[in-house]
Amino acid sequence: MSDTATSGVQQVFQLKSASVSMTALELYYFDSDEFEETLKDKISQAPGFFRDIPLIISLEKYEGLNSELDFFKIIGTCRHNKIHVVGVRGGNDDQRRLARGAALALMPGGGQRDRAHEAQATVEKTESPAAPAPQAAPEAAPAKIINQPVRSGQQIHAPEGDLIILAPVQAGAEVLAAGNIHVYGPLRGRALAGIHGAESARIFCQSLEAELVSIAGHYKISEDLQDNGWKSAVQIQLRDELLVVAPLDKA
């Protein structure tokens, strides 16, 4: 063993919190052939968006409650298409047991989060009747400002706040932000706002010519966008889990 390791000066690793953007696949039922066909169709619409992304299988709207899910088949199909399944959200006890057997992380569904929150609130009300001491409001993360054009192949990332680009975003470029995205020029590449799940995030641009836009994992590709606001100044926001494009002067 080296002197550095023995003295304890250098650690092997440290654990730190990290925010990672992940996409959820809401599974309604599972048929192996239909699953693979639908997956390939989605990937063909936006191959750059799906390449090597971490994916969560959401079972909150799954209808086959009494059927056993072949998670190994799902994982294999996704991996073959360069998508990495990392966990399962929701599901009943049997489904979560099968997911654990497939080495997937288990995440609470919406109902499970609500019940946990209610239970925690009950405990706090019973055991801690005193009001907590007031805390200072957290400071908003500063916006990241880019003055130069974002060229094809470039990726600009604002992991904590808004992203403001005072120039065009060229085709083949990608811009991502935890908050809103403002493009004071044509948006021709891919823009992903609310990458950590902020559904209130918006995308603003002076000319919508994007290959793909996404807010909190909900996305539209250029073919879907050309029917509304194409090559004009718009804002894009999420309403009832649908992306809505509106002219800036009428938003």
JSON list of C-alpha atoms in Angstrom, two decimals:
[
{"chain": "A", "resi": 1, "resn": "MET", "atom": "CA", "xyz": [0.00, 0.00, 0.00]},
{"chain": "A", "resi": 2, "resn": "SER", "atom": "CA", "xyz": [1.35, 3.45, -0.88]},
{"chain": "A", "resi": 3, "resn": "ASP", "atom": "CA", "xyz": [2.36, 6.02, 1.73]},
{"chain": "A", "resi": 4, "resn": "THR", "atom": "CA", "xyz": [-0.35, 8.38, 0.43]},
{"chain": "A", "resi": 5, "resn": "ALA", "atom": "CA", "xyz": [-3.12, 5.79, 0.91]},
{"chain": "A", "resi": 6, "resn": "THR", "atom": "CA", "xyz": [-1.84, 4.79, 4.38]},
{"chain": "A", "resi": 7, "resn": "SER", "atom": "CA", "xyz": [-1.67, 8.37, 5.60]},
{"chain": "A", "resi": 8, "resn": "GLY", "atom": "CA", "xyz": [-5.28, 8.97, 4.59]},
{"chain": "A", "resi": 9, "resn": "VAL", "atom": "CA", "xyz": [-4.48, 12.10, 2.60]},
{"chain": "A", "resi": 10, "resn": "GLN", "atom": "CA", "xyz": [-6.06, 10.81, -0.61]},
{"chain": "A", "resi": 11, "resn": "GLN", "atom": "CA", "xyz": [-9.53, 9.21, -0.63]},
{"chain": "A", "resi": 12, "resn": "VAL", "atom": "CA", "xyz": [-10.63, 6.59, -3.10]},
{"chain": "A", "resi": 13, "resn": "PHE", "atom": "CA", "xyz": [-13.89, 8.46, -3.85]},
{"chain": "A", "resi": 14, "resn": "GLN", "atom": "CA", "xyz": [-16.45, 10.90, -2.46]},
{"chain": "A", "resi": 15, "resn": "LEU", "atom": "CA", "xyz": [-20.24, 10.79, -2.67]},
{"chain": "A", "resi": 16, "resn": "LYS", "atom": "CA", "xyz": [-21.93, 13.99, -3.78]},
{"chain": "A", "resi": 17, "resn": "SER", "atom": "CA", "xyz": [-25.49, 14.82, -4.74]},
{"chain": "A", "resi": 18, "resn": "ALA", "atom": "CA", "xyz": [-26.07, 15.17, -8.47]},
{"chain": "A", "resi": 19, "resn": "SER", "atom": "CA", "xyz": [-28.98, 16.26, -10.63]},
{"chain": "A", "resi": 20, "resn": "VAL", "atom": "CA", "xyz": [-29.36, 14.09, -13.71]},
{"chain": "A", "resi": 21, "resn": "SER", "atom": "CA", "xyz": [-31.86, 14.55, -16.50]},
{"chain": "A", "resi": 22, "resn": "MET", "atom": "CA", "xyz": [-33.85, 11.35, -17.11]},
{"chain": "A", "resi": 23, "resn": "THR", "atom": "CA", "xyz": [-36.72, 10.43, -19.39]},
{"chain": "A", "resi": 24, "resn": "ALA", "atom": "CA", "xyz": [-39.66, 8.32, -18.19]},
{"chain": "A", "resi": 25, "resn": "LEU", "atom": "CA", "xyz": [-41.27, 5.74, -20.45]},
{"chain": "A", "resi": 26, "resn": "GLU", "atom": "CA", "xyz": [-44.93, 5.42, -19.41]},
{"chain": "A", "resi": 27, "resn": "LEU", "atom": "CA", "xyz": [-45.80, 1.79, -20.07]},
{"chain": "A", "resi": 28, "resn": "TYR", "atom": "CA", "xyz": [-49.51, 1.05, -20.68]},
{"chain": "A", "resi": 29, "resn": "TYR", "atom": "CA", "xyz": [-49.13, -2.62, -21.60]},
{"chain": "A", "resi": 30, "resn": "PHE", "atom": "CA", "xyz": [-46.26, -4.81, -22.78]},
{"chain": "A", "resi": 31, "resn": "ASP", "atom": "CA", "xyz": [-45.97, -6.82, -25.94]},
{"chain": "A", "resi": 32, "resn": "SER", "atom": "CA", "xyz": [-42.38, -7.56, -26.92]},
{"chain": "A", "resi": 33, "resn": "ASP", "atom": "CA", "xyz": [-42.75, -6.99, -30.68]},
{"chain": "A", "resi": 34, "resn": "GLU", "atom": "CA", "xyz": [-44.95, -3.90, -30.38]},
{"chain": "A", "resi": 35, "resn": "PHE", "atom": "CA", "xyz": [-42.64, -2.45, -27.74]},
{"chain": "A", "resi": 36, "resn": "GLU", "atom": "CA", "xyz": [-39.57, -2.75, -29.96]},
{"chain": "A", "resi": 37, "resn": "GLU", "atom": "CA", "xyz": [-41.39, -1.45, -33.04]},
{"chain": "A", "resi": 38, "resn": "THR", "atom": "CA", "xyz": [-42.74, 1.60, -31.17]},
{"chain": "A", "resi": 39, "resn": "LEU", "atom": "CA", "xyz": [-39.36, 2.28, -29.57]},
{"chain": "A", "resi": 40, "resn": "LYS", "atom": "CA", "xyz": [-37.57, 2.24, -32.93]},
{"chain": "A", "resi": 41, "resn": "ASP", "atom": "CA", "xyz": [-40.19, 4.57, -34.38]},
{"chain": "A", "resi": 42, "resn": "LYS", "atom": "CA", "xyz": [-39.68, 7.09, -31.53]},
{"chain": "A", "resi": 43, "resn": "ILE", "atom": "CA", "xyz": [-35.90, 6.91, -31.88]},
{"chain": "A", "resi": 44, "resn": "SER", "atom": "CA", "xyz": [-36.09, 7.49, -35.66]},
{"chain": "A", "resi": 45, "resn": "GLN", "atom": "CA", "xyz": [-37.94, 10.77, -35.01]},
{"chain": "A", "resi": 46, "resn": "ALA", "atom": "CA", "xyz": [-35.11, 12.19, -32.90]},
{"chain": "A", "resi": 47, "resn": "PRO", "atom": "CA", "xyz": [-32.05, 9.89, -32.82]},
{"chain": "A", "resi": 48, "resn": "GLY", "atom": "CA", "xyz": [-29.78, 12.46, -31.17]},
{"chain": "A", "resi": 49, "resn": "PHE", "atom": "CA", "xyz": [-32.21, 12.97, -28.31]},
{"chain": "A", "resi": 50, "resn": "PHE", "atom": "CA", "xyz": [-32.43, 9.29, -27.39]},
{"chain": "A", "resi": 51, "resn": "ARG", "atom": "CA", "xyz": [-28.84, 8.17, -27.87]},
{"chain": "A", "resi": 52, "resn": "ASP", "atom": "CA", "xyz": [-27.36, 6.86, -24.58]},
{"chain": "A", "resi": 53, "resn": "ILE", "atom": "CA", "xyz": [-30.05, 8.44, -22.38]},
{"chain": "A", "resi": 54, "resn": "PRO", "atom": "CA", "xyz": [-30.91, 6.98, -18.95]},
{"chain": "A", "resi": 55, "resn": "LEU", "atom": "CA", "xyz": [-34.52, 5.79, -18.89]},
{"chain": "A", "resi": 56, "resn": "ILE", "atom": "CA", "xyz": [-37.05, 5.11, -16.12]},
{"chain": "A", "resi": 57, "resn": "ILE", "atom": "CA", "xyz": [-39.93, 2.70, -16.75]},
{"chain": "A", "resi": 58, "resn": "SER", "atom": "CA", "xyz": [-43.08, 4.24, -15.25]},
{"chain": "A", "resi": 59, "resn": "LEU", "atom": "CA", "xyz": [-45.77, 1.71, -14.26]},
{"chain": "A", "resi": 60, "resn": "GLU", "atom": "CA", "xyz": [-48.22, 4.24, -12.83]},
{"chain": "A", "resi": 61, "resn": "LYS", "atom": "CA", "xyz": [-50.58, 3.81, -15.81]},
{"chain": "A", "resi": 62, "resn": "TYR", "atom": "CA", "xyz": [-49.75, 0.18, -16.58]},
{"chain": "A", "resi": 63, "resn": "GLU", "atom": "CA", "xyz": [-52.95, -1.80, -17.20]},
{"chain": "A", "resi": 64, "resn": "GLY", "atom": "CA", "xyz": [-51.63, -5.36, -16.97]},
{"chain": "A", "resi": 65, "resn": "LEU", "atom": "CA", "xyz": [-51.57, -5.32, -13.17]},
{"chain": "A", "resi": 66, "resn": "ASN", "atom": "CA", "xyz": [-51.79, -9.10, -12.82]},
{"chain": "A", "resi": 67, "resn": "SER", "atom": "CA", "xyz": [-49.30, -10.01, -15.53]},
{"chain": "A", "resi": 68, "resn": "GLU", "atom": "CA", "xyz": [-45.61, -10.58, -14.94]},
{"chain": "A", "resi": 69, "resn": "LEU", "atom": "CA", "xyz": [-43.38, -8.10, -16.72]},
{"chain": "A", "resi": 70, "resn": "ASP", "atom": "CA", "xyz": [-40.26, -9.35, -18.46]},
{"chain": "A", "resi": 71, "resn": "PHE", "atom": "CA", "xyz": [-37.90, -6.58, -17.38]},
{"chain": "A", "resi": 72, "resn": "PHE", "atom": "CA", "xyz": [-34.94, -8.41, -18.87]},
{"chain": "A", "resi": 73, "resn": "LYS", "atom": "CA", "xyz": [-36.63, -8.27, -22.28]},
{"chain": "A", "resi": 74, "resn": "ILE", "atom": "CA", "xyz": [-37.34, -4.55, -21.86]},
{"chain": "A", "resi": 75, "resn": "ILE", "atom": "CA", "xyz": [-33.77, -3.84, -20.76]},
{"chain": "A", "resi": 76, "resn": "GLY", "atom": "CA", "xyz": [-32.32, -5.87, -23.64]},
{"chain": "A", "resi": 77, "resn": "THR", "atom": "CA", "xyz": [-34.47, -4.16, -26.27]},
{"chain": "A", "resi": 78, "resn": "CYS", "atom": "CA", "xyz": [-33.59, -0.71, -24.92]},
{"chain": "A", "resi": 79, "resn": "ARG", "atom": "CA", "xyz": [-29.89, -1.51, -24.63]},
{"chain": "A", "resi": 80, "resn": "HIS", "atom": "CA", "xyz": [-29.86, -2.81, -28.22]},
{"chain": "A", "resi": 81, "resn": "ASN", "atom": "CA", "xyz": [-31.12, 0.65, -29.22]},
{"chain": "A", "resi": 82, "resn": "LYS", "atom": "CA", "xyz": [-28.51, 2.45, -27.05]},
{"chain": "A", "resi": 83, "resn": "ILE", "atom": "CA", "xyz": [-30.96, 3.38, -24.28]},
{"chain": "A", "resi": 84, "resn": "HIS", "atom": "CA", "xyz": [-30.10, 2.51, -20.69]},
{"chain": "A", "resi": 85, "resn": "VAL", "atom": "CA", "xyz": [-32.91, 1.47, -18.33]},
{"chain": "A", "resi": 86, "resn": "VAL", "atom": "CA", "xyz": [-31.89, 2.46, -14.80]},
{"chain": "A", "resi": 87, "resn": "GLY", "atom": "CA", "xyz": [-35.03, 2.16, -12.70]},
{"chain": "A", "resi": 88, "resn": "VAL", "atom": "CA", "xyz": [-38.75, 1.58, -12.28]},
{"chain": "A", "resi": 89, "resn": "ARG", "atom": "CA", "xyz": [-41.28, 4.08, -10.94]},
{"chain": "A", "resi": 90, "resn": "GLY", "atom": "CA", "xyz": [-44.51, 2.93, -9.31]},
{"chain": "A", "resi": 91, "resn": "GLY", "atom": "CA", "xyz": [-45.90, -0.56, -9.82]},
{"chain": "A", "resi": 92, "resn": "ASN", "atom": "CA", "xyz": [-47.27, -3.13, -7.40]},
{"chain": "A", "resi": 93, "resn": "ASP", "atom": "CA", "xyz": [-45.23, -5.27, -5.03]},
{"chain": "A", "resi": 94, "resn": "ASP", "atom": "CA", "xyz": [-44.81, -8.15, -7.51]},
{"chain": "A", "resi": 95, "resn": "GLN", "atom": "CA", "xyz": [-43.66, -5.85, -10.30]},
{"chain": "A", "resi": 96, "resn": "ARG", "atom": "CA", "xyz": [-41.19, -4.08, -8.01]},
{"chain": "A", "resi": 97, "resn": "ARG", "atom": "CA", "xyz": [-39.86, -7.46, -6.86]},
{"chain": "A", "resi": 98, "resn": "LEU", "atom": "CA", "xyz": [-39.27, -8.44, -10.50]},
{"chain": "A", "resi": 99, "resn": "ALA", "atom": "CA", "xyz": [-37.62, -5.07, -11.17]},
{"chain": "A", "resi": 100, "resn": "ARG", "atom": "CA", "xyz": [-35.31, -5.56, -8.18]},
{"chain": "A", "resi": 101, "resn": "GLY", "atom": "CA", "xyz": [-34.40, -9.00, -9.55]},
{"chain": "A", "resi": 102, "resn": "ALA", "atom": "CA", "xyz": [-33.40, -7.28, -12.81]},
{"chain": "A", "resi": 103, "resn": "ALA", "atom": "CA", "xyz": [-31.07, -4.97, -10.84]},
{"chain": "A", "resi": 104, "resn": "LEU", "atom": "CA", "xyz": [-33.21, -1.88, -11.46]},
{"chain": "A", "resi": 105, "resn": "ALA", "atom": "CA", "xyz": [-33.53, 0.99, -8.99]},
{"chain": "A", "resi": 106, "resn": "LEU", "atom": "CA", "xyz": [-36.96, 1.32, -7.35]},
{"chain": "A", "resi": 107, "resn": "MET", "atom": "CA", "xyz": [-38.56, 4.77, -7.28]},
{"chain": "A", "resi": 108, "resn": "PRO", "atom": "CA", "xyz": [-41.87, 5.74, -5.68]},
{"chain": "A", "resi": 109, "resn": "GLY", "atom": "CA", "xyz": [-44.82, 6.50, -7.92]},
{"chain": "A", "resi": 110, "resn": "GLY", "atom": "CA", "xyz": [-47.00, 9.57, -7.52]},
{"chain": "A", "resi": 111, "resn": "GLY", "atom": "CA", "xyz": [-49.41, 7.84, -5.14]},
{"chain": "A", "resi": 112, "resn": "GLN", "atom": "CA", "xyz": [-46.53, 6.40, -3.10]},
{"chain": "A", "resi": 113, "resn": "ARG", "atom": "CA", "xyz": [-44.90, 9.85, -2.85]},
{"chain": "A", "resi": 114, "resn": "ASP", "atom": "CA", "xyz": [-48.22, 11.35, -1.70]},
{"chain": "A", "resi": 115, "resn": "ARG", "atom": "CA", "xyz": [-48.70, 8.68, 0.96]},
{"chain": "A", "resi": 116, "resn": "ALA", "atom": "CA", "xyz": [-45.16, 9.12, 2.20]},
{"chain": "A", "resi": 117, "resn": "HIS", "atom": "CA", "xyz": [-45.64, 12.88, 2.34]},
{"chain": "A", "resi": 118, "resn": "GLU", "atom": "CA", "xyz": [-48.92, 12.52, 4.26]},
{"chain": "A", "resi": 119, "resn": "ALA", "atom": "CA", "xyz": [-47.34, 10.09, 6.71]},
{"chain": "A", "resi": 120, "resn": "GLN", "atom": "CA", "xyz": [-44.42, 12.44, 7.27]},
{"chain": "A", "resi": 121, "resn": "ALA", "atom": "CA", "xyz": [-46.78, 15.38, 7.75]},
{"chain": "A", "resi": 122, "resn": "THR", "atom": "CA", "xyz": [-48.77, 13.40, 10.35]},
{"chain": "A", "resi": 123, "resn": "VAL", "atom": "CA", "xyz": [-45.61, 12.51, 12.29]},
{"chain": "A", "resi": 124, "resn": "GLU", "atom": "CA", "xyz": [-44.41, 16.12, 12.22]},
{"chain": "A", "resi": 125, "resn": "LYS", "atom": "CA", "xyz": [-47.80, 17.39, 13.38]},
{"chain": "A", "resi": 126, "resn": "THR", "atom": "CA", "xyz": [-47.92, 14.90, 16.25]},
{"chain": "A", "resi": 127, "resn": "GLU", "atom": "CA", "xyz": [-44.34, 15.13, 17.43]},
{"chain": "A", "resi": 128, "resn": "SER", "atom": "CA", "xyz": [-43.34, 18.68, 16.51]},
{"chain": "A", "resi": 129, "resn": "PRO", "atom": "CA", "xyz": [-46.22, 21.10, 17.09]},
{"chain": "A", "resi": 130, "resn": "ALA", "atom": "CA", "xyz": [-43.91, 24.13, 17.22]},
{"chain": "A", "resi": 131, "resn": "ALA", "atom": "CA", "xyz": [-43.57, 26.08, 13.98]},
{"chain": "A", "resi": 132, "resn": "PRO", "atom": "CA", "xyz": [-40.15, 25.84, 12.36]},
{"chain": "A", "resi": 133, "resn": "ALA", "atom": "CA", "xyz": [-37.88, 28.84, 12.44]},
{"chain": "A", "resi": 134, "resn": "PRO", "atom": "CA", "xyz": [-38.19, 31.02, 9.33]},
{"chain": "A", "resi": 135, "resn": "GLN", "atom": "CA", "xyz": [-35.53, 30.47, 6.72]},
{"chain": "A", "resi": 136, "resn": "ALA", "atom": "CA", "xyz": [-34.16, 32.86, 4.16]},
{"chain": "A", "resi": 137, "resn": "ALA", "atom": "CA", "xyz": [-35.43, 32.27, 0.63]},
{"chain": "A", "resi": 138, "resn": "PRO", "atom": "CA", "xyz": [-32.83, 30.58, -1.57]},
{"chain": "A", "resi": 139, "resn": "GLU", "atom": "CA", "xyz": [-31.17, 32.81, -4.14]},
{"chain": "A", "resi": 140, "resn": "ALA", "atom": "CA", "xyz": [-32.15, 32.20, -7.75]},
{"chain": "A", "resi": 141, "resn": "ALA", "atom": "CA", "xyz": [-29.43, 30.62, -9.85]},
{"chain": "A", "resi": 142, "resn": "PRO", "atom": "CA", "xyz": [-27.86, 33.16, -12.22]},
{"chain": "A", "resi": 143, "resn": "ALA", "atom": "CA", "xyz": [-28.64, 32.83, -15.91]},
{"chain": "A", "resi": 144, "resn": "LYS", "atom": "CA", "xyz": [-25.92, 31.62, -18.25]},
{"chain": "A", "resi": 145, "resn": "ILE", "atom": "CA", "xyz": [-25.42, 34.06, -21.14]},
{"chain": "A", "resi": 146, "resn": "ILE", "atom": "CA", "xyz": [-23.87, 33.06, -24.47]},
{"chain": "A", "resi": 147, "resn": "ASN", "atom": "CA", "xyz": [-22.89, 35.83, -26.91]},
{"chain": "A", "resi": 148, "resn": "GLN", "atom": "CA", "xyz": [-21.61, 33.71, -29.80]},
{"chain": "A", "resi": 149, "resn": "PRO", "atom": "CA", "xyz": [-23.54, 31.47, -32.24]},
{"chain": "A", "resi": 150, "resn": "VAL", "atom": "CA", "xyz": [-23.90, 27.88, -31.07]},
{"chain": "A", "resi": 151, "resn": "ARG", "atom": "CA", "xyz": [-22.50, 25.87, -33.95]},
{"chain": "A", "resi": 152, "resn": "SER", "atom": "CA", "xyz": [-23.31, 22.37, -35.20]},
{"chain": "A", "resi": 153, "resn": "GLY", "atom": "CA", "xyz": [-21.93, 19.71, -32.86]},
{"chain": "A", "resi": 154, "resn": "GLN", "atom": "CA", "xyz": [-21.69, 22.11, -29.89]},
{"chain": "A", "resi": 155, "resn": "GLN", "atom": "CA", "xyz": [-23.62, 21.56, -26.65]},
{"chain": "A", "resi": 156, "resn": "ILE", "atom": "CA", "xyz": [-24.33, 24.41, -24.21]},
{"chain": "A", "resi": 157, "resn": "HIS", "atom": "CA", "xyz": [-25.52, 23.37, -20.75]},
{"chain": "A", "resi": 158, "resn": "ALA", "atom": "CA", "xyz": [-26.99, 25.53, -17.97]},
{"chain": "A", "resi": 159, "resn": "PRO", "atom": "CA", "xyz": [-27.45, 22.95, -15.16]},
{"chain": "A", "resi": 160, "resn": "GLU", "atom": "CA", "xyz": [-28.86, 25.29, -12.51]},
{"chain": "A", "resi": 161, "resn": "GLY", "atom": "CA", "xyz": [-30.75, 28.17, -14.12]},
{"chain": "A", "resi": 162, "resn": "ASP", "atom": "CA", "xyz": [-31.86, 29.86, -17.35]},
{"chain": "A", "resi": 163, "resn": "LEU", "atom": "CA", "xyz": [-29.87, 29.88, -20.57]},
{"chain": "A", "resi": 164, "resn": "ILE", "atom": "CA", "xyz": [-29.81, 33.08, -22.66]},
{"chain": "A", "resi": 165, "resn": "ILE", "atom": "CA", "xyz": [-28.28, 32.94, -26.14]},
{"chain": "A", "resi": 166, "resn": "LEU", "atom": "CA", "xyz": [-27.80, 36.26, -27.93]},
{"chain": "A", "resi": 167, "resn": "ALA", "atom": "CA", "xyz": [-27.11, 34.59, -31.29]},
{"chain": "A", "resi": 168, "resn": "PRO", "atom": "CA", "xyz": [-28.43, 31.77, -33.52]},
{"chain": "A", "resi": 169, "resn": "VAL", "atom": "CA", "xyz": [-28.44, 28.10, -32.54]},
{"chain": "A", "resi": 170, "resn": "GLN", "atom": "CA", "xyz": [-27.38, 26.24, -35.67]},
{"chain": "A", "resi": 171, "resn": "ALA", "atom": "CA", "xyz": [-28.69, 22.89, -36.90]},
{"chain": "A", "resi": 172, "resn": "GLY", "atom": "CA", "xyz": [-26.91, 20.03, -35.14]},
{"chain": "A", "resi": 173, "resn": "ALA", "atom": "CA", "xyz": [-26.29, 22.07, -31.98]},
{"chain": "A", "resi": 174, "resn": "GLU", "atom": "CA", "xyz": [-27.89, 21.33, -28.62]},
{"chain": "A", "resi": 175, "resn": "VAL", "atom": "CA", "xyz": [-28.78, 23.70, -25.77]},
{"chain": "A", "resi": 176, "resn": "LEU", "atom": "CA", "xyz": [-29.99, 22.49, -22.36]},
{"chain": "A", "resi": 177, "resn": "ALA", "atom": "CA", "xyz": [-31.12, 24.32, -19.24]},
{"chain": "A", "resi": 178, "resn": "ALA", "atom": "CA", "xyz": [-32.62, 23.56, -15.85]},
{"chain": "A", "resi": 179, "resn": "GLY", "atom": "CA", "xyz": [-34.83, 26.62, -16.33]},
{"chain": "A", "resi": 180, "resn": "ASN", "atom": "CA", "xyz": [-35.95, 28.62, -19.36]},
{"chain": "A", "resi": 181, "resn": "ILE", "atom": "CA", "xyz": [-34.14, 28.93, -22.69]},
{"chain": "A", "resi": 182, "resn": "HIS", "atom": "CA", "xyz": [-34.07, 32.28, -24.53]},
{"chain": "A", "resi": 183, "resn": "VAL", "atom": "CA", "xyz": [-32.67, 32.39, -28.06]},
{"chain": "A", "resi": 184, "resn": "TYR", "atom": "CA", "xyz": [-32.40, 35.89, -29.55]},
{"chain": "A", "resi": 185, "resn": "GLY", "atom": "CA", "xyz": [-32.06, 34.55, -33.07]},
{"chain": "A", "resi": 186, "resn": "PRO", "atom": "CA", "xyz": [-33.11, 31.49, -35.10]},
{"chain": "A", "resi": 187, "resn": "LEU", "atom": "CA", "xyz": [-33.37, 28.22, -33.15]},
{"chain": "A", "resi": 188, "resn": "ARG", "atom": "CA", "xyz": [-32.37, 25.52, -35.65]},
{"chain": "A", "resi": 189, "resn": "GLY", "atom": "CA", "xyz": [-30.86, 22.86, -33.39]},
{"chain": "A", "resi": 190, "resn": "ARG", "atom": "CA", "xyz": [-32.25, 21.10, -30.32]},
{"chain": "A", "resi": 191, "resn": "ALA", "atom": "CA", "xyz": [-33.43, 22.94, -27.21]},
{"chain": "A", "resi": 192, "resn": "LEU", "atom": "CA", "xyz": [-34.20, 21.10, -23.95]},
{"chain": "A", "resi": 193, "resn": "ALA", "atom": "CA", "xyz": [-35.57, 23.22, -21.08]},
{"chain": "A", "resi": 194, "resn": "GLY", "atom": "CA", "xyz": [-36.54, 22.05, -17.58]},
{"chain": "A", "resi": 195, "resn": "ILE", "atom": "CA", "xyz": [-34.09, 19.16, -17.85]},
{"chain": "A", "resi": 196, "resn": "HIS", "atom": "CA", "xyz": [-34.45, 18.33, -14.14]},
{"chain": "A", "resi": 197, "resn": "GLY", "atom": "CA", "xyz": [-38.25, 18.13, -14.38]},
{"chain": "A", "resi": 198, "resn": "ALA", "atom": "CA", "xyz": [-39.32, 21.80, -14.07]},
{"chain": "A", "resi": 199, "resn": "GLU", "atom": "CA", "xyz": [-42.62, 21.75, -15.95]},
{"chain": "A", "resi": 200, "resn": "SER", "atom": "CA", "xyz": [-42.96, 25.55, -15.67]},
{"chain": "A", "resi": 201, "resn": "ALA", "atom": "CA", "xyz": [-39.87, 26.08, -17.86]},
{"chain": "A", "resi": 202, "resn": "ARG", "atom": "CA", "xyz": [-40.34, 27.71, -21.26]},
{"chain": "A", "resi": 203, "resn": "ILE", "atom": "CA", "xyz": [-38.47, 28.13, -24.53]},
{"chain": "A", "resi": 204, "resn": "PHE", "atom": "CA", "xyz": [-38.40, 31.52, -26.26]},
{"chain": "A", "resi": 205, "resn": "CYS", "atom": "CA", "xyz": [-36.93, 32.15, -29.71]},
{"chain": "A", "resi": 206, "resn": "GLN", "atom": "CA", "xyz": [-37.03, 34.76, -32.47]},
{"chain": "A", "resi": 207, "resn": "SER", "atom": "CA", "xyz": [-37.45, 32.18, -35.23]},
{"chain": "A", "resi": 208, "resn": "LEU", "atom": "CA", "xyz": [-38.61, 28.60, -34.61]},
{"chain": "A", "resi": 209, "resn": "GLU", "atom": "CA", "xyz": [-36.74, 26.27, -36.96]},
{"chain": "A", "resi": 210, "resn": "ALA", "atom": "CA", "xyz": [-35.79, 23.62, -34.40]},
{"chain": "A", "resi": 211, "resn": "GLU", "atom": "CA", "xyz": [-34.95, 19.98, -34.94]},
{"chain": "A", "resi": 212, "resn": "LEU", "atom": "CA", "xyz": [-36.39, 19.19, -31.52]},
{"chain": "A", "resi": 213, "resn": "VAL", "atom": "CA", "xyz": [-37.73, 21.07, -28.49]},
{"chain": "A", "resi": 214, "resn": "SER", "atom": "CA", "xyz": [-38.31, 19.53, -25.08]},
{"chain": "A", "resi": 215, "resn": "ILE", "atom": "CA", "xyz": [-39.64, 20.70, -21.71]},
{"chain": "A", "resi": 216, "resn": "ALA", "atom": "CA", "xyz": [-39.36, 18.40, -18.68]},
{"chain": "A", "resi": 217, "resn": "GLY", "atom": "CA", "xyz": [-38.96, 15.37, -20.95]},
{"chain": "A", "resi": 218, "resn": "HIS", "atom": "CA", "xyz": [-41.96, 16.17, -23.21]},
{"chain": "A", "resi": 219, "resn": "TYR", "atom": "CA", "xyz": [-40.74, 16.80, -26.74]},
{"chain": "A", "resi": 220, "resn": "LYS", "atom": "CA", "xyz": [-41.74, 17.67, -30.30]},
{"chain": "A", "resi": 221, "resn": "ILE", "atom": "CA", "xyz": [-39.67, 17.23, -33.44]},
{"chain": "A", "resi": 222, "resn": "SER", "atom": "CA", "xyz": [-39.52, 19.57, -36.44]},
{"chain": "A", "resi": 223, "resn": "GLU", "atom": "CA", "xyz": [-42.31, 17.78, -38.34]},
{"chain": "A", "resi": 224, "resn": "ASP", "atom": "CA", "xyz": [-44.68, 18.46, -35.42]},
{"chain": "A", "resi": 225, "resn": "LEU", "atom": "CA", "xyz": [-43.58, 22.07, -35.08]},
{"chain": "A", "resi": 226, "resn": "GLN", "atom": "CA", "xyz": [-43.99, 23.16, -38.70]},
{"chain": "A", "resi": 227, "resn": "ASP", "atom": "CA", "xyz": [-47.78, 23.39, -38.40]},
{"chain": "A", "resi": 228, "resn": "ASN", "atom": "CA", "xyz": [-47.65, 26.16, -35.78]},
{"chain": "A", "resi": 229, "resn": "GLY", "atom": "CA", "xyz": [-45.36, 29.16, -35.47]},
{"chain": "A", "resi": 230, "resn": "TRP", "atom": "CA", "xyz": [-42.67, 27.87, -37.83]},
{"chain": "A", "resi": 231, "resn": "LYS", "atom": "CA", "xyz": [-40.02, 30.50, -38.67]},
{"chain": "A", "resi": 232, "resn": "SER", "atom": "CA", "xyz": [-41.66, 33.07, -36.40]},
{"chain": "A", "resi": 233, "resn": "ALA", "atom": "CA", "xyz": [-41.07, 34.44, -32.89]},
{"chain": "A", "resi": 234, "resn": "VAL", "atom": "CA", "xyz": [-42.70, 32.08, -30.39]},
{"chain": "A", "resi": 235, "resn": "GLN", "atom": "CA", "xyz": [-42.68, 30.79, -26.86]},
{"chain": "A", "resi": 236, "resn": "ILE", "atom": "CA", "xyz": [-43.15, 27.12, -26.04]},
{"chain": "A", "resi": 237, "resn": "GLN", "atom": "CA", "xyz": [-44.59, 25.90, -22.77]},
{"chain": "A", "resi": 238, "resn": "LEU", "atom": "CA", "xyz": [-46.08, 22.77, -21.21]},
{"chain": "A", "resi": 239, "resn": "ARG", "atom": "CA", "xyz": [-49.84, 22.62, -20.61]},
{"chain": "A", "resi": 240, "resn": "ASP", "atom": "CA", "xyz": [-51.56, 19.45, -19.43]},
{"chain": "A", "resi": 241, "resn": "GLU", "atom": "CA", "xyz": [-48.50, 17.40, -20.48]},
{"chain": "A", "resi": 242, "resn": "LEU", "atom": "CA", "xyz": [-48.62, 18.82, -24.03]},
{"chain": "A", "resi": 243, "resn": "LEU", "atom": "CA", "xyz": [-46.17, 21.26, -25.60]},
{"chain": "A", "resi": 244, "resn": "VAL", "atom": "CA", "xyz": [-47.96, 24.41, -26.75]},
{"chain": "A", "resi": 245, "resn": "VAL", "atom": "CA", "xyz": [-46.46, 26.88, -29.23]},
{"chain": "A", "resi": 246, "resn": "ALA", "atom": "CA", "xyz": [-47.74, 30.45, -29.12]},
{"chain": "A", "resi": 247, "resn": "PRO", "atom": "CA", "xyz": [-46.66, 33.66, -30.90]},
{"chain": "A", "resi": 248, "resn": "LEU", "atom": "CA", "xyz": [-44.70, 35.94, -28.59]},
{"chain": "A", "resi": 249, "resn": "ASP", "atom": "CA", "xyz": [-47.07, 38.86, -29.18]},
{"chain": "A", "resi": 250, "resn": "LYS", "atom": "CA", "xyz": [-50.10, 36.73, -28.17]},
{"chain": "A", "resi": 251, "resn": "ALA", "atom": "CA", "xyz": [-48.52, 34.56, -25.42]}
]
